[in-house]
Tab-separated table of C-alpha atoms in Angstrom:
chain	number	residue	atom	x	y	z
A	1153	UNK	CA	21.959	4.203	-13.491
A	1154	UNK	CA	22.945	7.780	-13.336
A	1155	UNK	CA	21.713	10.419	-15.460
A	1156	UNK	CA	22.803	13.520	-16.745
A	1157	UNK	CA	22.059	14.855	-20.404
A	1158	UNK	CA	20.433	17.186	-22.261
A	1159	UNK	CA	18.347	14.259	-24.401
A	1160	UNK	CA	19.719	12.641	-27.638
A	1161	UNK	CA	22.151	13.601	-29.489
A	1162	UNK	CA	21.477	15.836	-32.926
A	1163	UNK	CA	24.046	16.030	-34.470
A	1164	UNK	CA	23.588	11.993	-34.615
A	1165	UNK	CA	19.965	12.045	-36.660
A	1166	UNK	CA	17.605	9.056	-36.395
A	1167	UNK	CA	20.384	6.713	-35.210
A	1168	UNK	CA	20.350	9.121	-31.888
A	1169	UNK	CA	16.555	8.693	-32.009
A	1170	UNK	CA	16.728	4.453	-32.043
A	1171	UNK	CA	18.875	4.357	-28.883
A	1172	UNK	CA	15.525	5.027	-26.722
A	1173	UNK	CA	14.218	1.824	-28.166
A	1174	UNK	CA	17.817	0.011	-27.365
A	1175	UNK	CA	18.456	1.539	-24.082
A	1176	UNK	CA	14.415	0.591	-22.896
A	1177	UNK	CA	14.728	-2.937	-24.121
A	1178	UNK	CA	17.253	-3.500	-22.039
A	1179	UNK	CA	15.323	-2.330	-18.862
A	1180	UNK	CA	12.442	-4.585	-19.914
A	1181	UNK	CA	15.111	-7.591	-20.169
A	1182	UNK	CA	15.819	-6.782	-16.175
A	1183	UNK	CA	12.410	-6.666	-15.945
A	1184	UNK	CA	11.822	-10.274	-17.094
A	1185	UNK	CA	15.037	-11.281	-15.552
A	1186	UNK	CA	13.817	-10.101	-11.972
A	1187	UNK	CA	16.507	-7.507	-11.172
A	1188	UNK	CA	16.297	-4.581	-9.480
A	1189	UNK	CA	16.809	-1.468	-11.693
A	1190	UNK	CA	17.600	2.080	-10.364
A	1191	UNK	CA	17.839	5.390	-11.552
A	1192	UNK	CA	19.354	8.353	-9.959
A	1193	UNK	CA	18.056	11.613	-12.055
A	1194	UNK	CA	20.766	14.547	-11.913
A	1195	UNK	CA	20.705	17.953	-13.292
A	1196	UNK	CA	19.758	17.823	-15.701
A	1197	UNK	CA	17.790	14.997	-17.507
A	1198	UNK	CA	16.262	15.786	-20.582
A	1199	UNK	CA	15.002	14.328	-23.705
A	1200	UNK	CA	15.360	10.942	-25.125
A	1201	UNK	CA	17.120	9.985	-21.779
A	1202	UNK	CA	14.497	11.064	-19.720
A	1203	UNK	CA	12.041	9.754	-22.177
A	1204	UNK	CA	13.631	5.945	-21.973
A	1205	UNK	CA	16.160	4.624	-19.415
A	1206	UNK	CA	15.873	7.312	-16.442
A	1207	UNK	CA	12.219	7.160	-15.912
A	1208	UNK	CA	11.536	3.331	-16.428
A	1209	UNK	CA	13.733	1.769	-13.424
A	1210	UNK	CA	12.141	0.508	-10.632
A	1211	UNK	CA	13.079	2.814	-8.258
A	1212	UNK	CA	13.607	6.546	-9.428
A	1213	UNK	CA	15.975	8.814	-7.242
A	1214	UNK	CA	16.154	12.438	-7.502
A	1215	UNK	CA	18.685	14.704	-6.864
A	1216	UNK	CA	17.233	18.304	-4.892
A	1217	UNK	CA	16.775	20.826	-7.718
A	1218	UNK	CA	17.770	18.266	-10.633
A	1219	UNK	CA	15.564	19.484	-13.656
A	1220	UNK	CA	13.799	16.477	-15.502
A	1221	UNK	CA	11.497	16.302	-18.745
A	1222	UNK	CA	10.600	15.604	-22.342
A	1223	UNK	CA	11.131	18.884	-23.495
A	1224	UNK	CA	13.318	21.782	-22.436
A	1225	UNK	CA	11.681	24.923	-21.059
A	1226	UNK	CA	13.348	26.929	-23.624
A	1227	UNK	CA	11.451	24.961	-26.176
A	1228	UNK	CA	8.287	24.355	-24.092
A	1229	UNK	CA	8.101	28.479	-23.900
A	1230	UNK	CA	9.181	29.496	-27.714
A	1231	UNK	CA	6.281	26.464	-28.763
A	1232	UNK	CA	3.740	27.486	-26.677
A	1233	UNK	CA	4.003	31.287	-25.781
A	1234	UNK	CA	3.243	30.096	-22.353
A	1235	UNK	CA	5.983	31.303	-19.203
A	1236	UNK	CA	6.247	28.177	-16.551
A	1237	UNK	CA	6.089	28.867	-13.674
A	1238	UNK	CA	8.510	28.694	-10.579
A	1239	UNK	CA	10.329	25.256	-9.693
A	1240	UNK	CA	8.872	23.638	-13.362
A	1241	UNK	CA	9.928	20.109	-13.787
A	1242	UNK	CA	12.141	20.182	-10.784
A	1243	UNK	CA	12.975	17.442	-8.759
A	1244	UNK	CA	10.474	18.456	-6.309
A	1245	UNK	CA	7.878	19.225	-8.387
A	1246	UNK	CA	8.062	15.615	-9.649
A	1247	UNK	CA	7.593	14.011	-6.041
A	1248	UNK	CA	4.343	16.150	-5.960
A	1249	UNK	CA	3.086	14.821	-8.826
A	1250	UNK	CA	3.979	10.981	-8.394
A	1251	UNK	CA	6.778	10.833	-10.923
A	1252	UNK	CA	9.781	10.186	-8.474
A	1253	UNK	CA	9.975	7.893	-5.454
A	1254	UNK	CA	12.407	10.480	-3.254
A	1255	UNK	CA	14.628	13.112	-3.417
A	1256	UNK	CA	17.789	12.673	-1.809
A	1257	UNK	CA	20.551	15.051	-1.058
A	1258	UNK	CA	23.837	13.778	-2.687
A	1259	UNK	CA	25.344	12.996	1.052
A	1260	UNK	CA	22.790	10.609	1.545
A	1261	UNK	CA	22.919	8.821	-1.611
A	1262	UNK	CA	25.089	6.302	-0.415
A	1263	UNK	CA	22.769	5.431	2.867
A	1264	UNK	CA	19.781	5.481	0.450
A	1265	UNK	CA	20.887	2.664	-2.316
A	1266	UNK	CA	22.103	0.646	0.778
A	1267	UNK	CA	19.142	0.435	2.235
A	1268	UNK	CA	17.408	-0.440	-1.074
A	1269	UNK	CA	20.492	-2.985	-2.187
A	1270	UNK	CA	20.147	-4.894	1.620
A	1271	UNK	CA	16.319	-4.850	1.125
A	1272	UNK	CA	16.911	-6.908	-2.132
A	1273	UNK	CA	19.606	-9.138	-0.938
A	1274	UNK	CA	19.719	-9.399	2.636
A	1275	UNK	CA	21.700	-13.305	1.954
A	1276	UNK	CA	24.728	-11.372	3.486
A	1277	UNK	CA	23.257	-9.796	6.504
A	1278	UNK	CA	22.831	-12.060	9.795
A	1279	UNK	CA	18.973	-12.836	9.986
A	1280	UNK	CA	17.498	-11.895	13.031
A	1281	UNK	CA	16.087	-14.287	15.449
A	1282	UNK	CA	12.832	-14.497	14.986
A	1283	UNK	CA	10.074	-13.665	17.816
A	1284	UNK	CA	8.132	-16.257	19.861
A	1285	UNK	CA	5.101	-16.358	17.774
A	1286	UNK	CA	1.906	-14.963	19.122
A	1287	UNK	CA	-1.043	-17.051	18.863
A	1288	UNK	CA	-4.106	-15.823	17.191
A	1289	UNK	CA	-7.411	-16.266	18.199
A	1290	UNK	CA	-9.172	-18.312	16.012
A	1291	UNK	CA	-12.300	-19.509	17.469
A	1292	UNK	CA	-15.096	-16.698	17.881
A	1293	UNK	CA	-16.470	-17.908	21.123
A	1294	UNK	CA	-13.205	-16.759	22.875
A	1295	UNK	CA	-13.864	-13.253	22.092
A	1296	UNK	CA	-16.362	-10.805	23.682
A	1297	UNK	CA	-19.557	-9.900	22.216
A	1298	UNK	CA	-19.525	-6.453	21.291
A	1299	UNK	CA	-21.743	-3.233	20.813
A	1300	UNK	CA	-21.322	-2.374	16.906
A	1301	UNK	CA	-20.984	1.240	17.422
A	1302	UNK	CA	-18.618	1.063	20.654
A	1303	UNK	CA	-16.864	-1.136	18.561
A	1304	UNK	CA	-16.680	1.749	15.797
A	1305	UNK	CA	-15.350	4.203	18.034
A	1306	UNK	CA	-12.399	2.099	19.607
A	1307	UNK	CA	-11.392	1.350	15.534
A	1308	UNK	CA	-11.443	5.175	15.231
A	1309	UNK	CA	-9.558	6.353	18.034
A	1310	UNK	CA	-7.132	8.880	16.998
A	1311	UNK	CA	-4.216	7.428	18.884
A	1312	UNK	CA	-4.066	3.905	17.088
A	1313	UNK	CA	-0.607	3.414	16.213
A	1314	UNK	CA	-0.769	4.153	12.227
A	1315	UNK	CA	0.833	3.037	9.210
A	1316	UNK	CA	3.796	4.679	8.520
A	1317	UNK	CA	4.075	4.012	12.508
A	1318	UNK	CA	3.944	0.123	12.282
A	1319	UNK	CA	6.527	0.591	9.221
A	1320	UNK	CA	9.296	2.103	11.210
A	1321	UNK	CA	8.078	-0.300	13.990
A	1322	UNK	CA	7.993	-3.670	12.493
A	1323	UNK	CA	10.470	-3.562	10.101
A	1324	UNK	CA	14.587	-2.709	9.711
A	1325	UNK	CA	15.603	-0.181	7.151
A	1326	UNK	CA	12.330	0.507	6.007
A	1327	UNK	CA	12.555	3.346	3.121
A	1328	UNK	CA	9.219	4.869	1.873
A	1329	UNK	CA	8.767	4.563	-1.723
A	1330	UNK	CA	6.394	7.978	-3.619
A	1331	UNK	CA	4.206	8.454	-6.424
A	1332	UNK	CA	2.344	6.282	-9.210
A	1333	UNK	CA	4.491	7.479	-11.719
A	1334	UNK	CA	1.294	8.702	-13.627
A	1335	UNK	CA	-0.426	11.569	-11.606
A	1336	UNK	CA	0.497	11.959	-8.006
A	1337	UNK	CA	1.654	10.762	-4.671
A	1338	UNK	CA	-1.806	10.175	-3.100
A	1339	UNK	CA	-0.423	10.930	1.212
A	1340	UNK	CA	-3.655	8.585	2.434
A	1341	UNK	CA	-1.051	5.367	1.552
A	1342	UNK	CA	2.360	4.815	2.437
A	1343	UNK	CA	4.761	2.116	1.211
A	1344	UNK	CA	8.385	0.889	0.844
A	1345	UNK	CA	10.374	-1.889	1.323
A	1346	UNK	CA	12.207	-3.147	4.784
A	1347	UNK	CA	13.237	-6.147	6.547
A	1348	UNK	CA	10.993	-7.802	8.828
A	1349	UNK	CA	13.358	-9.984	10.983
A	1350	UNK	CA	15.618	-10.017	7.927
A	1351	UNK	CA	13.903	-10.870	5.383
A	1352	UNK	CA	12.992	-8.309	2.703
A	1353	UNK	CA	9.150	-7.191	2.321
A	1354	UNK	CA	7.250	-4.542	0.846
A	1355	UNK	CA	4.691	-2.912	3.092
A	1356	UNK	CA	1.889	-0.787	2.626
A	1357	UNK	CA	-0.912	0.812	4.537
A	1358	UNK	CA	-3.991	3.387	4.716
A	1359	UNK	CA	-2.288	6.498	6.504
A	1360	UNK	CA	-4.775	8.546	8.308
A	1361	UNK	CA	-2.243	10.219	10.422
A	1362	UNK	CA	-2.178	11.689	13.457
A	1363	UNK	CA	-2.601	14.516	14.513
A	1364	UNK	CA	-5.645	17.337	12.831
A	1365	UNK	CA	-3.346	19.338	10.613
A	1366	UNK	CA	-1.988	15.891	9.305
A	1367	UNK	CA	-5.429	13.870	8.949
A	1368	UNK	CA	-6.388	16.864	6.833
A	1369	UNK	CA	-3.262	16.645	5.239
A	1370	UNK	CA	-3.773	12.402	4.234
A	1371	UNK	CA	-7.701	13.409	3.683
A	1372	UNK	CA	-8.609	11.173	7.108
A	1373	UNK	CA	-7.198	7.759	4.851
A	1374	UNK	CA	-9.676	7.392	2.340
A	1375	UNK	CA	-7.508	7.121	-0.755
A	1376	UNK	CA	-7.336	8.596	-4.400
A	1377	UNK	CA	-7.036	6.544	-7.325
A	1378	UNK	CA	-3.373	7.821	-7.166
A	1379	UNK	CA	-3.064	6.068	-3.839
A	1380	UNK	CA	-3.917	2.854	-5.389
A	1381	UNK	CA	-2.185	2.908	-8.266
A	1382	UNK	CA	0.780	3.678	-6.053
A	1383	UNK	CA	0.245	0.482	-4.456
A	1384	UNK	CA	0.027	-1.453	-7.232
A	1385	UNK	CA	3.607	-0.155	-8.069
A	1386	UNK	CA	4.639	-1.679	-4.978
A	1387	UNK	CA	2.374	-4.991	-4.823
A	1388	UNK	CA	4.216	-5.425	-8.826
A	1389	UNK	CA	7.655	-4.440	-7.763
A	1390	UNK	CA	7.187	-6.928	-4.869
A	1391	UNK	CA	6.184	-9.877	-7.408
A	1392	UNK	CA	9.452	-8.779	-9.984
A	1393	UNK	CA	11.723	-9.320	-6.741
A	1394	UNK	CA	9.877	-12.194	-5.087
A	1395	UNK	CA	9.275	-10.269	-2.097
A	1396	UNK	CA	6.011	-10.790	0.186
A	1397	UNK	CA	3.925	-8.199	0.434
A	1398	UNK	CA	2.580	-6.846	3.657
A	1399	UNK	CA	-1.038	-4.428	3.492
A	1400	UNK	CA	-2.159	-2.832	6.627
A	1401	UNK	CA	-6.114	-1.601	6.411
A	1402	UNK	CA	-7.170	1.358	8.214
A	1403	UNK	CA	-9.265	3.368	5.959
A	1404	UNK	CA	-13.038	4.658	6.699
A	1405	UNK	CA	-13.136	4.250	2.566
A	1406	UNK	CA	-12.044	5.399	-0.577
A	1407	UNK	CA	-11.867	9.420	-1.723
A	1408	UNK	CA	-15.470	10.239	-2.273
A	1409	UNK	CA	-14.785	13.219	-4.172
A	1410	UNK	CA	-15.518	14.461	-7.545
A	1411	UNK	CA	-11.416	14.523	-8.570
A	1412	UNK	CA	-11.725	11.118	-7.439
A	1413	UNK	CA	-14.328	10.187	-9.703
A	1414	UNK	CA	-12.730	12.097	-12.212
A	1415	UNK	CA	-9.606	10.011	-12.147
A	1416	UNK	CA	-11.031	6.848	-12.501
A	1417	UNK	CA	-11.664	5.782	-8.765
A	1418	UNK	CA	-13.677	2.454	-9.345
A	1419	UNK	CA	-11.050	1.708	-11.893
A	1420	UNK	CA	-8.401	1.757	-9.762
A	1421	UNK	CA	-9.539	-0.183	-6.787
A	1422	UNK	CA	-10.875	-3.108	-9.394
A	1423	UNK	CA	-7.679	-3.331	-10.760
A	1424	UNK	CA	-6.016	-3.387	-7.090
A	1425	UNK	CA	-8.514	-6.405	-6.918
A	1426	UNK	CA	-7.244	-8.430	-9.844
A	1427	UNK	CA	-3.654	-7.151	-9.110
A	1428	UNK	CA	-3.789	-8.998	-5.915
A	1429	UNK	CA	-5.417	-11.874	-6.723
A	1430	UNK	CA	-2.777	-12.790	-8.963
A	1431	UNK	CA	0.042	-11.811	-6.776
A	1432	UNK	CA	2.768	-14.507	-7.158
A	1433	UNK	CA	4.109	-13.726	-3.696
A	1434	UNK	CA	2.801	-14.651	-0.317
A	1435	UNK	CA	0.067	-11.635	0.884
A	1436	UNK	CA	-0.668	-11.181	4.766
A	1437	UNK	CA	-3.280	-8.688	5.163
A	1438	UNK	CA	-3.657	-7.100	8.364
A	1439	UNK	CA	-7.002	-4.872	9.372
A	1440	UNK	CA	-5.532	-2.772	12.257
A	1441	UNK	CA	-8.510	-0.049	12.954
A	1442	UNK	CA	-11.089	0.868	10.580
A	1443	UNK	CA	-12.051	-1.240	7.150
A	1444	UNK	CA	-14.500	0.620	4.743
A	1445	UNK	CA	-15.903	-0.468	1.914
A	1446	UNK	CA	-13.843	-1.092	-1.618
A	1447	UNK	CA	-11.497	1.254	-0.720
A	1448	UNK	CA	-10.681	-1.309	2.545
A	1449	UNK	CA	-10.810	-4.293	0.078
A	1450	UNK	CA	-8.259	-2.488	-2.263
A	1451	UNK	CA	-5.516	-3.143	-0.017
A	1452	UNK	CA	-7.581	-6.532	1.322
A	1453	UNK	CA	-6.895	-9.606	-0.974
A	1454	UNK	CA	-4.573	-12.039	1.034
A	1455	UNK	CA	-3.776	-15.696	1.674
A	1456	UNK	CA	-3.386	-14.758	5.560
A	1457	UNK	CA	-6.617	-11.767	6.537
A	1458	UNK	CA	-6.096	-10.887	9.961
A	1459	UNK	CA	-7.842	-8.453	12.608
A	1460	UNK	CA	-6.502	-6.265	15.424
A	1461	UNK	CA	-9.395	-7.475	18.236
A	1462	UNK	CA	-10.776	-3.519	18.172
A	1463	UNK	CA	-10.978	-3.224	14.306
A	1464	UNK	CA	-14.164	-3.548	12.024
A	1465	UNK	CA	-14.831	-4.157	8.549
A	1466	UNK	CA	-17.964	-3.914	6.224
A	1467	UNK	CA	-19.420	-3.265	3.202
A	1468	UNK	CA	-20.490	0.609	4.531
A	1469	UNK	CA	-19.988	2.559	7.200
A	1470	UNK	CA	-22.843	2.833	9.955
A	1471	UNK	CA	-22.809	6.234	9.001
A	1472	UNK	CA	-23.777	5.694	5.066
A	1473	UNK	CA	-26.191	2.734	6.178
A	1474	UNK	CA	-27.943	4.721	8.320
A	1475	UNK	CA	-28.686	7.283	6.173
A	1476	UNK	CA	-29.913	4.835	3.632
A	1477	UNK	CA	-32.109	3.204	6.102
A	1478	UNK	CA	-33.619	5.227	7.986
A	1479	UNK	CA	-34.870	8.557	7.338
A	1480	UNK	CA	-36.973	9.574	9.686
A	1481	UNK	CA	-37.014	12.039	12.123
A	1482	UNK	CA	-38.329	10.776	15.239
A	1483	UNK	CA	-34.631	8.701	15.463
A	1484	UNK	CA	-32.012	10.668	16.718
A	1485	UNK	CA	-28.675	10.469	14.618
A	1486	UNK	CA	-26.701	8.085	17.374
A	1487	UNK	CA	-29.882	5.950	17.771
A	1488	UNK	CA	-29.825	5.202	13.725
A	1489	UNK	CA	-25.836	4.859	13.201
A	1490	UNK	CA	-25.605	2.524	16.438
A	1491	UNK	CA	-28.750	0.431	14.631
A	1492	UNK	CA	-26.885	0.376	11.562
A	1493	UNK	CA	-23.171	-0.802	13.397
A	1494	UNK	CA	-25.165	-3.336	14.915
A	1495	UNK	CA	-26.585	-4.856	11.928
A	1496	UNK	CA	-23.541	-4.759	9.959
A	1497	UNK	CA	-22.131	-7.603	12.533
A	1498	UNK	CA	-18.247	-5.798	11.466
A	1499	UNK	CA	-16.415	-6.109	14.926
A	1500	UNK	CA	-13.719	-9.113	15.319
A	1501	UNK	CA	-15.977	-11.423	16.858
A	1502	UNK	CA	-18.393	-11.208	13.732
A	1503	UNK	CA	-15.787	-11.441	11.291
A	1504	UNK	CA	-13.779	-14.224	12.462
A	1505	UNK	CA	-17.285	-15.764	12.737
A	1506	UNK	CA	-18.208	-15.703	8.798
A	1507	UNK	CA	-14.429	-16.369	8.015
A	1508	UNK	CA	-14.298	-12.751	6.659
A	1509	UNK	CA	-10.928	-12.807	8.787
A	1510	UNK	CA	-8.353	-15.719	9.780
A	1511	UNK	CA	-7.700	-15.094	13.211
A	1512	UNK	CA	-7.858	-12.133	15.431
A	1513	UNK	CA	-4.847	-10.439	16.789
A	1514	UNK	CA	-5.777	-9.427	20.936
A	1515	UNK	CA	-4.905	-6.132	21.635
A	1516	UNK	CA	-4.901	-4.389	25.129
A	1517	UNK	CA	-7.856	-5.020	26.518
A	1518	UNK	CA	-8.250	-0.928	26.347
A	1519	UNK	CA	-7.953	-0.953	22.961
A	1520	UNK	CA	-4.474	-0.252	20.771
A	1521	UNK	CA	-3.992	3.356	21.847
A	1522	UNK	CA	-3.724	2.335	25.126
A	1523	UNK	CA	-0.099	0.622	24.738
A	1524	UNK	CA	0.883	1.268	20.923
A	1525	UNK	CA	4.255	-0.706	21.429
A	1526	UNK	CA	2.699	-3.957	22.248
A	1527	UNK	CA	0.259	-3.828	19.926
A	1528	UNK	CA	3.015	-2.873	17.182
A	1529	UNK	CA	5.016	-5.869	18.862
A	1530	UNK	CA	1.843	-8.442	18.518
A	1531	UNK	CA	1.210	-7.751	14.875
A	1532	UNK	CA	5.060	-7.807	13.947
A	1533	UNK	CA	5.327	-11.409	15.612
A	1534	UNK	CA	1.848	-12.380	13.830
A	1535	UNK	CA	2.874	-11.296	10.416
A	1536	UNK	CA	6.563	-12.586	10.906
A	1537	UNK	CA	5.151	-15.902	11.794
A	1538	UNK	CA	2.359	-15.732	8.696
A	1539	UNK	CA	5.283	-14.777	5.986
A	1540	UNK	CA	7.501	-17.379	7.288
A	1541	UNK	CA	4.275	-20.308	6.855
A	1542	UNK	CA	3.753	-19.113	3.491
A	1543	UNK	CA	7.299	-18.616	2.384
A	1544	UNK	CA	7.419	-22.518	1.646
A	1545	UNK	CA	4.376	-22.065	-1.061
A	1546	UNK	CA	5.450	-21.847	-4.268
A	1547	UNK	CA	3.465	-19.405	-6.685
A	1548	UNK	CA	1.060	-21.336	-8.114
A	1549	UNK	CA	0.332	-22.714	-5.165
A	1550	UNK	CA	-0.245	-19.398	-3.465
A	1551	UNK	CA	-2.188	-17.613	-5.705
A	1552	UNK	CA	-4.435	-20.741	-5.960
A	1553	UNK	CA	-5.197	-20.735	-2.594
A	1554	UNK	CA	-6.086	-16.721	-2.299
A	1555	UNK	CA	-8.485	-16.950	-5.307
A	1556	UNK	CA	-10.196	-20.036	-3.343
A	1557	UNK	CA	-10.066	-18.180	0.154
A	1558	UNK	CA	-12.293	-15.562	-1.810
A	1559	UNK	CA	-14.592	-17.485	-3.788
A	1560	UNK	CA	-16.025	-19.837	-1.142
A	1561	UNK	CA	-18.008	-16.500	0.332
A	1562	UNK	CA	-21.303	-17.014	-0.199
A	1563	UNK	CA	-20.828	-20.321	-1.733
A	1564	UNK	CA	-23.534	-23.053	0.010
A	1565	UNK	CA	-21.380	-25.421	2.502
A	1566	UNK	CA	-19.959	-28.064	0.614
A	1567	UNK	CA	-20.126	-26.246	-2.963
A	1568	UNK	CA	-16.543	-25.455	-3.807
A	1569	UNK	CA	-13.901	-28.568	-5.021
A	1570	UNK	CA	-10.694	-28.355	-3.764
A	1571	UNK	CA	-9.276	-26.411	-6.414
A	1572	UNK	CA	-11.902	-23.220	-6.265
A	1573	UNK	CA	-14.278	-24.480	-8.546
A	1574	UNK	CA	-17.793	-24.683	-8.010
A	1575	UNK	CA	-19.327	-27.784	-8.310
């Protein structure tokens, strides 16, 4: 769809007003139908049209400068006395605040819907050939025992390859989608849809970028509640086209701030939670440096969990467990945080060990900063092999097995039927 209008028409009355209901119940007909629905927003986009059929596609393109809204400035400024202030409901200012997905320059429109079109159906493009799998390790003797808080520091090492990294890496035509269509574009996650060997998948990761200016910029990974309602987007459009969905984990945790709060953090990751357990889609979940907390798990909830052999996971970080433990001040800082990583047990070896992970992805033995390509290259083969296993699972099938993957933790040996039900 392509927009341009000042909003209904007037000079029609109420019979104007009722196409918004027509022109939305269509959309939600593509919705049930499982097709892809686009909008491109031009200048300008106004009124009932912005308030029905532009703003409820899928995927929502905008124009540079294109002027969106419910109501006109002209009225906005003889209603309220207010004066709005520079670049007001532009195109631009919409990205910012999580309402569009891009904004595109018209001569690169045509590149842009490709890329989403192929992405959707890739039946006519010649499927790559896939990789020679990479075995993962799946029995915890075969991997080194490790000192918690050395183990910390390799999962935090600034020059980890990072998410929007392993996007461009792994997959063909990958296009970043923005925004939660609801309050912003939280820059700690990143997600789109590409082609991993050919076959369409939506991927999304923590981004704690790379560089100072930049990890300041994506607030070190730990997400807002816009962040994960961003991903939900996704993880839903993903289900509406049948595409898997692809999560990379590399978060210390969720925003801890007070805006955070404000916005309804713990809401947000709990329904990323149910979201994803739900997900009629195959999930492969891959923790690639650091995993903290609920606002790892947000992005966590897969029939395949995997682990880079450097990464960690746990319910804290040494950091916050320390300074619940221990107080005192005969123990120096490093003495308290490296007692805390080592209780934790959240390097590879531990995980794989409780079943908290699947298998372990080996990394150079250096650690993943060390050679960034191959360790892109391992996890591409790993998760190409993982989506093509669970590609032959129908829905019920796979969203069976997830919730049962989860609910045997904790569960005495022995205490779960087949289906996920305790005895």
């Amino acid at each position: 769809m392509v927009t341009a209008s000042g909003g209904a028409r007037m000079q029609e009355g109420a019979l104007s007003l009722m196409q918004m209901v027509k022109t939305s119940q269509a959309i939600a007909m593509l919705d049930e139908a499982g097709i892809l629905t686009m909008a491109l927003v031009t200048d300008p986009t106004y009124g009932g049209v912005a308030a029905s059929f532009a703003t409820l596609p899928d995927v929502i393109l905008a124009e540079p400068g294109a002027r969106v809204g419910f109501a006109g400035p002209r009225v906005i400024e003889q209603t309220t006395g207010q004066q709005l202030p520079a670049g007001f409901q532009t195109a631009e200012f919409l990205l910012g605040q999580g309402l569009v997905d891009s904004v595109v320059p018209r001569p690169a429109l045509r590149r842009t819907i490709a890329r989403l079109l192929s992405a959707h159906e890739p039946k006519s493009r010649p499927q790559a050939a896939p990789e020679p799998a990479v075995p993962v390790i799946t029995d915890p003797a075969r991997l080194p025992e490790r000192d918690g808080l050395a183990a910390v520091r390799l999962a935090r090492h600034a020059d980890r390859p990072t998410a929007d990294e392993y996007a461009t890496f792994m997959l063909e035509e990958f296009l970043e989608l923005h925004g939660d269509r609801v309050s912003g574009d939280c820059p700690a996650i990143v997600g789109g849809i590409g082609l991993l060997h050919g076959r369409p998948v939506a991927l999304i990761g923590h981004q704690k970028g790379r560089d100072t200016r930049e990890r300041v910029q994506r607030n070190f990974g730990m997400a807002s509640p816009s962040g994960y309602r961003k991903a939900a987007r996704l993880m839903r459009l993903a289900a509406k086209l049948g595409l898997p969905v692809v999560t990379l984990i590399d978060t210390p945790g969720a925003d801890p701030g007070i805006q955070a709060e404000e916005r309804g953090q713990a809401w947000a990751i709990a329904e990323n939670l149910r979201l994803m357990s739900a997900l009629p889609v195959p999930v492969v979940v891959v923790i690639t440096g650091e995993g903290g907390s609920g606002g790892a798990l947000a992005l966590g909830v897969g029939n395949r969990v995997l682990a880079l052999s450097n990464a960690v996971y746990s319910v804290i970080s040494p950091e916050g467990c320390a300074a619940i433990l221990w107080k005192g001040p005969e123990l120096t800082r490093e003495d308290t945080v490296g007692r805390a990583a080592a209780a934790l047990r959240l390097h590879a070896r531990e995980l794989l060990a409780y079943g908290i992970v699947d298998g372990v992805i080996a990394e150079p033995p250096d650690g993943a900063h060390t050679d960034p390509v191959q360790t892109m290259s391992l996890v591409r083969s790993v998760v190409a092999a993982a989506v093509r296993e669970l590609a032959d699972l129908d829905a019920a099938r796979l969203v069976a097995d997830r919730r049962q993957r989860f609910r045997r933790f904790g569960a005495p040996q022995g205490q779960l039927a087949d289906n996920g039900d305790p005895r």
